[in-house]
Coordinates of C-alpha atoms in Angstrom, one line a residue:
Chain G
M1 CA 0.0 0.0 0.0
G2 CA 2.7 2.5 1.1
D3 CA 4.7 1.7 -2.0
V4 CA 1.8 2.6 -4.2
L5 CA 1.5 6.0 -2.4
I6 CA 5.1 7.0 -2.9
P7 CA 4.9 7.8 -6.6
L8 CA 1.7 9.7 -5.9
L9 CA 3.3 11.6 -3.1
I10 CA 6.3 12.5 -5.3
A11 CA 4.0 13.6 -8.2
A12 CA 1.8 15.6 -5.9
T13 CA 4.8 17.3 -4.2
L14 CA 6.4 18.1 -7.6
A15 CA 3.2 19.5 -9.2
F16 CA 2.4 21.6 -6.1
A17 CA 5.9 23.0 -6.0
L18 CA 5.9 23.9 -9.7
W19 CA 2.6 25.6 -9.2
R20 CA 4.0 27.6 -6.3
R21 CA 7.0 28.5 -8.7
V22 CA 9.6 26.8 -6.5
A23 CA 13.1 26.3 -8.1
V24 CA 12.5 22.5 -7.6
Y25 CA 15.9 21.3 -8.9
D26 CA 17.9 23.7 -6.6
A27 CA 15.6 22.9 -3.6
F28 CA 16.0 19.2 -4.1
A29 CA 19.8 19.5 -4.4
R30 CA 19.9 21.5 -1.2
G31 CA 17.9 18.9 0.7
A32 CA 20.0 16.1 -0.7
A33 CA 23.1 17.8 0.5
Q34 CA 21.6 18.0 4.0
G35 CA 20.7 14.3 3.8
L36 CA 24.2 13.4 2.8
A37 CA 25.6 15.5 5.7
A38 CA 23.1 13.7 8.1
A39 CA 24.3 10.3 6.9
R40 CA 27.9 11.4 7.3
S41 CA 27.2 12.7 10.8
I42 CA 25.9 9.3 12.0
L43 CA 28.8 7.3 10.6
P44 CA 31.1 7.5 13.6
F45 CA 28.2 6.4 15.9
L46 CA 27.4 3.5 13.6
V47 CA 31.0 2.4 13.7
A48 CA 30.9 2.6 17.5
M49 CA 27.6 0.8 18.0
L50 CA 27.5 -2.0 15.3
P51 CA 30.7 -3.8 16.5
A52 CA 29.4 -3.8 20.1
L53 CA 26.1 -5.2 19.0
A54 CA 27.7 -7.8 16.7
L55 CA 29.8 -9.1 19.5
L56 CA 26.8 -9.4 21.8
Q57 CA 24.9 -11.2 19.1
A58 CA 27.7 -13.6 18.2
T59 CA 28.2 -14.6 21.9
G60 CA 24.5 -15.2 22.3
A61 CA 24.0 -12.6 25.0
L62 CA 21.4 -10.7 23.1
G63 CA 19.5 -14.0 22.5
A64 CA 19.5 -14.8 26.2
L65 CA 18.2 -11.4 27.1
A66 CA 15.4 -11.7 24.5
D67 CA 14.5 -15.2 25.9
L68 CA 14.1 -13.5 29.3
L69 CA 11.8 -10.7 28.3
A70 CA 10.1 -12.3 25.3
P71 CA 7.1 -13.9 27.1
A72 CA 5.8 -10.6 28.4
L73 CA 6.2 -8.9 25.0
E74 CA 4.6 -11.7 23.0
R75 CA 1.5 -11.5 25.2
L76 CA 1.2 -7.9 23.9
G77 CA 1.6 -9.1 20.3
L78 CA 5.2 -7.9 19.9
P79 CA 7.5 -10.4 18.2
R80 CA 10.6 -11.2 20.3
S81 CA 13.1 -10.1 17.6
V82 CA 12.0 -6.4 18.1
L83 CA 13.3 -6.5 21.7
P84 CA 16.8 -5.1 21.1
L85 CA 15.2 -2.2 19.1
M86 CA 12.7 -1.5 21.9
L87 CA 15.5 -1.3 24.4
T88 CA 17.7 1.1 22.4
R89 CA 15.0 3.3 20.7
P90 CA 14.2 5.5 23.7
L91 CA 17.9 6.2 24.4
S92 CA 19.6 7.0 21.1
G93 CA 18.6 7.6 17.5
S94 CA 21.8 6.4 15.8
A95 CA 22.2 3.4 18.0
S96 CA 18.6 2.3 17.3
L97 CA 19.1 2.9 13.6
A98 CA 22.1 0.4 13.8
V99 CA 19.9 -2.1 15.8
L100 CA 17.1 -1.8 13.2
E101 CA 19.5 -2.6 10.4
R102 CA 20.7 -5.7 12.2
T103 CA 17.2 -6.8 13.0
L104 CA 16.1 -6.4 9.4
D105 CA 19.2 -8.3 8.2
Q106 CA 18.2 -11.2 10.4
V107 CA 14.4 -11.5 10.1
G108 CA 14.1 -10.0 6.6
P109 CA 12.6 -6.5 6.0
D110 CA 9.3 -7.8 4.5
S111 CA 8.6 -10.3 7.3
Y112 CA 6.1 -9.5 10.0
P113 CA 8.7 -8.9 12.7
G114 CA 10.7 -6.8 10.2
R115 CA 7.7 -4.6 9.5
V116 CA 6.9 -4.2 13.2
A117 CA 10.5 -3.2 13.9
S118 CA 10.4 -0.6 11.0
T119 CA 7.1 0.8 12.2
L120 CA 8.4 1.0 15.8
M121 CA 11.4 2.9 14.6
G122 CA 9.4 5.4 12.5
S123 CA 6.6 6.0 15.0
S124 CA 8.7 6.7 18.1
E125 CA 11.3 9.2 19.3
T126 CA 14.3 9.1 21.6
V127 CA 12.2 9.6 24.7
F128 CA 14.9 9.9 27.3
Y129 CA 17.2 12.0 25.2
T130 CA 14.4 14.4 24.3
L131 CA 13.3 14.8 27.9
A132 CA 16.8 15.3 29.1
L133 CA 17.7 17.8 26.4
Y134 CA 14.6 20.0 26.7
L135 CA 14.4 19.9 30.5
G136 CA 18.1 20.8 30.7
A137 CA 17.6 23.7 28.3
A138 CA 14.7 25.1 30.3
G139 CA 16.6 24.7 33.6
V140 CA 13.8 22.7 35.1
R141 CA 14.6 20.1 37.7
R142 CA 11.2 18.4 38.2
A143 CA 9.5 17.0 35.1
R144 CA 6.2 16.2 37.0
H145 CA 4.0 14.0 34.9
A146 CA 6.0 14.5 31.6
A147 CA 8.1 11.4 32.1
P148 CA 5.3 8.9 32.9
A149 CA 3.1 10.3 30.1
A150 CA 5.9 10.1 27.6
L151 CA 6.7 6.5 28.5
L152 CA 3.1 5.5 28.4
A153 CA 2.8 7.1 25.0
W154 CA 5.9 5.2 23.8
F155 CA 4.5 1.9 25.1
A156 CA 1.1 2.4 23.5
G157 CA 2.8 3.3 20.2
S158 CA 4.8 0.1 20.3
V159 CA 1.7 -2.1 20.9
A160 CA -0.1 -0.1 18.2
A161 CA 2.8 -0.7 15.8
A162 CA 2.4 -4.5 16.2
W163 CA -1.4 -4.3 15.7
A164 CA -1.2 -2.0 12.7
C165 CA 1.3 -4.3 11.0
R166 CA -1.2 -7.1 11.3
I167 CA -4.0 -5.0 9.7
W168 CA -2.0 -3.6 6.8
Chain S
M1 CA 25.1 7.5 26.0
Q2 CA 28.7 6.9 26.9
W3 CA 27.7 4.6 29.7
M4 CA 25.3 2.6 27.5
W5 CA 28.1 2.1 24.9
A6 CA 30.7 1.2 27.5
V7 CA 28.4 -1.3 29.1
L8 CA 27.5 -2.9 25.7
M9 CA 31.1 -3.1 24.7
L10 CA 32.3 -4.6 28.0
A11 CA 29.4 -7.0 28.1
G12 CA 30.3 -8.1 24.5
V13 CA 33.9 -8.7 25.3
G14 CA 33.1 -10.4 28.6
F15 CA 30.6 -12.8 27.1
A16 CA 33.1 -13.5 24.3
W17 CA 35.4 -14.8 26.9
A18 CA 32.8 -17.0 28.4
A19 CA 30.9 -18.1 25.4
P20 CA 31.7 -21.4 23.8
T21 CA 30.7 -20.2 20.3
L22 CA 33.7 -17.9 20.1
G23 CA 35.6 -20.4 22.2
G24 CA 37.5 -17.6 23.9
A25 CA 39.6 -17.4 20.8
A26 CA 40.9 -13.9 20.6
G27 CA 41.1 -14.1 16.8
S28 CA 37.4 -14.5 16.2
V29 CA 36.5 -11.6 18.5
T30 CA 38.8 -9.4 16.4
Q31 CA 37.3 -10.8 13.3
T32 CA 33.7 -10.0 14.5
L33 CA 34.6 -6.5 15.5
S34 CA 36.5 -5.5 12.4
Q35 CA 33.9 -7.1 10.1
A36 CA 31.1 -5.1 11.9
A37 CA 33.1 -1.9 11.6
M38 CA 33.5 -2.4 7.9
D39 CA 29.7 -3.2 7.6
A40 CA 29.0 0.0 9.4
V41 CA 30.8 2.1 6.8
A42 CA 29.1 0.1 3.9
L43 CA 25.7 0.6 5.6
C44 CA 26.3 4.3 5.9
L45 CA 27.1 4.6 2.2
R46 CA 23.9 2.8 1.3
L47 CA 21.9 4.9 3.7
A48 CA 23.4 8.1 2.4
G49 CA 21.6 7.6 -0.9
G50 CA 18.2 7.3 0.7
F51 CA 18.8 10.1 3.1
A52 CA 19.8 12.4 0.3
F53 CA 16.9 11.4 -1.9
W54 CA 14.1 11.9 0.7
G55 CA 15.8 14.9 2.1
G56 CA 15.6 16.4 -1.4
W57 CA 11.9 15.9 -1.5
I58 CA 11.4 17.3 2.0
A59 CA 13.3 20.5 0.9
V60 CA 11.1 20.8 -2.2
L61 CA 8.0 20.5 0.0
E62 CA 9.5 23.1 2.5
D63 CA 10.1 25.6 -0.3
S64 CA 6.5 25.2 -1.5
G65 CA 5.4 26.7 1.8
A66 CA 4.6 23.5 3.6
M67 CA 5.8 25.0 6.9
R68 CA 3.5 28.0 6.6
G69 CA 0.6 25.8 5.7
L70 CA 1.2 23.5 8.6
L71 CA 1.6 26.4 11.0
R72 CA -1.8 27.8 9.9
A73 CA -3.4 24.3 10.3
L74 CA -1.9 23.8 13.7
H75 CA -2.9 27.2 15.1
R76 CA -6.3 26.3 16.4
P77 CA -5.6 22.8 17.8
L78 CA -2.5 24.1 19.6
A79 CA -4.4 27.0 21.2
R80 CA -6.7 24.3 22.6
L81 CA -3.9 22.1 23.9
F82 CA -2.0 25.0 25.5
P83 CA -4.6 27.2 27.1
G84 CA -2.2 29.3 29.0
V85 CA 0.1 30.2 26.1
D86 CA -0.5 32.9 23.5
M87 CA 0.0 31.1 20.2
D88 CA 0.9 34.4 18.5
G89 CA 3.5 35.3 21.2
E90 CA 7.2 34.5 21.0
A91 CA 6.9 31.1 22.9
G92 CA 3.8 30.1 20.9
R93 CA 5.5 30.8 17.6
A94 CA 8.6 28.8 18.6
M95 CA 6.4 25.9 19.6
G96 CA 4.4 26.0 16.4
M97 CA 7.6 26.1 14.3
N98 CA 9.1 23.2 16.3
L99 CA 6.1 21.0 15.9
A100 CA 5.7 21.8 12.2
A101 CA 9.4 21.0 11.5
N102 CA 9.1 17.8 13.5
M103 CA 6.1 16.7 11.4
L104 CA 8.1 17.3 8.2
G105 CA 11.0 15.3 9.7
L106 CA 13.3 18.3 9.8
G107 CA 14.8 17.3 13.2
N108 CA 17.8 19.6 12.8
A109 CA 15.5 22.7 12.3
A110 CA 13.1 21.6 15.0
T111 CA 15.5 21.2 18.0
P112 CA 16.8 24.8 18.3
M113 CA 13.2 26.1 18.1
G114 CA 12.1 23.5 20.7
I115 CA 14.8 24.6 23.1
R116 CA 13.9 28.2 22.6
A117 CA 10.2 27.4 23.3
M118 CA 11.1 25.5 26.5
Q119 CA 13.3 28.4 27.7
L120 CA 10.5 30.9 27.1
L121 CA 7.9 28.6 28.8
G122 CA 10.3 28.0 31.6
R123 CA 9.9 31.7 32.7
D124 CA 6.5 30.6 34.3
A125 CA 8.0 27.7 36.1
V126 CA 7.8 27.8 39.9
D127 CA 10.4 26.0 42.1
G128 CA 12.1 24.3 39.1
A129 CA 8.9 22.3 38.3
A130 CA 7.7 22.1 34.7
T131 CA 4.4 23.8 34.0
D132 CA 1.4 22.0 32.4
A133 CA 2.3 23.6 29.1
M134 CA 5.9 22.5 29.3
C135 CA 4.8 18.9 30.2
M136 CA 2.4 18.8 27.2
F137 CA 5.1 20.2 24.8
L138 CA 7.7 17.7 26.1
V139 CA 5.4 14.8 25.7
I140 CA 4.4 15.7 22.2
N141 CA 8.1 16.1 21.3
A142 CA 9.0 12.8 23.0
S143 CA 6.3 10.9 21.1
S144 CA 7.1 11.1 17.4
I145 CA 4.8 13.3 15.2
Q146 CA 6.8 12.7 12.0
L147 CA 4.5 12.2 9.0
F148 CA 7.0 10.6 6.5
P149 CA 9.5 8.1 7.8
G150 CA 12.1 8.6 5.1
S151 CA 15.1 7.3 7.0
V152 CA 13.3 4.0 7.9
I153 CA 12.3 3.5 4.3
S154 CA 16.0 4.0 3.4
V155 CA 17.1 1.4 5.9
R156 CA 14.5 -1.0 4.6
A157 CA 15.6 -0.4 1.0
A158 CA 19.3 -0.9 2.0
A159 CA 18.3 -4.2 3.6
G160 CA 16.8 -5.4 0.3
A161 CA 13.1 -5.0 1.1
V162 CA 10.6 -5.8 -1.7
A163 CA 8.2 -3.1 -0.4
P164 CA 10.3 -0.5 1.5
A165 CA 7.4 1.9 2.0
S166 CA 4.9 -0.8 3.1
I167 CA 5.2 0.5 6.7
L168 CA 3.9 4.0 5.8
L169 CA 0.3 3.5 7.0
P170 CA 1.2 1.4 10.1
T171 CA 3.7 4.0 11.0
L172 CA 1.2 6.8 10.7
A173 CA -1.3 4.8 12.8
A174 CA 1.2 4.0 15.5
T175 CA 2.4 7.6 15.6
A176 CA -1.2 8.9 16.0
V177 CA -1.9 6.4 18.8
S178 CA 1.2 7.2 20.7
T179 CA 0.7 11.0 20.4
A180 CA -3.0 10.7 21.4
V181 CA -2.1 8.6 24.4
G182 CA 0.6 11.0 25.4
V183 CA -1.7 14.0 25.2
L184 CA -4.5 12.2 27.1
C185 CA -2.1 11.1 29.8
C186 CA -0.9 14.7 30.1
L187 CA -4.4 16.1 30.5
L188 CA -5.4 13.5 33.0
L189 CA -2.2 13.6 35.1
A190 CA -2.1 17.4 35.1
R191 CA -5.6 17.5 36.5
G192 CA -4.7 14.8 39.1
S193 CA -1.6 16.7 40.2
R194 CA -3.5 20.0 40.6
H195 CA -6.1 18.4 42.8
G196 CA -3.7 16.2 44.7

């Protein structure tokens, strides 16, 4: 379904932009340059994270942890292979991108667990990082109900991701 | 972050010592580590293409006035969610810009405006405790509101997916659920903490 929408989205964006007299080629090139810079900026973190994860996986430590937590997750409809992603996603964007890549490599991007992992990644934020950054910037010490509400939202989103992947 | 990485790395090396699969052979650990480091560089190169391509489209959308359109569309719902904040004031404008940029996936543009908004909202804070408006803004920012998951589609394409964008609708649905639950929790908990 989504892959049918992409050409439509592209055509609609382009038609709308031309109608608004946007210099589309220049705008695209500017955005592409920013995208390249973004990829370049996560490279050092990928090189830091992926070897650590590969080692944990090769030794079976990651599998053991998944065995431990899987029953609770599976009761909620979440496949056990998304567990490493669920553990890293709230903490770091680049680390979870690395975990997503490993997960997709193992279970296959078009499989049900692969789709749930992708949906999880796209529908959530780095909860703890965001809270720490913004609270620190505002000089606020007590977050009151922001932390529990943000975590509940993240959890509801994860369960919703598993269900949504079953429907579509 | 640095503790998380250090713990992962130490645990990995520690388990390698104990695990029979790698047999404590120092050579295979080195092999695993260097192979993964090379894979990381290769992955980044493949991702760069997707990041650049989708980033290009977002920029075209941005230049067509998508930000202004979103800001206008967000004005009324935001005034509802943040009753104490003047949406045309400095803090309100920064919040609107932050949320609109986040929806378009322009994280780099969104963060500075979010920080500015939090600092302006923080002037009303009493005793270093976040106000209701700050909590609501935090929760919306911590639950994703991005409309187009370009980087995830890039990772899926790099992993050889037949249908890289098949997660578009589930992602939108999960995003909507998580943001709705966050906003609801905020409203309920704020009421509770005022009475309690």
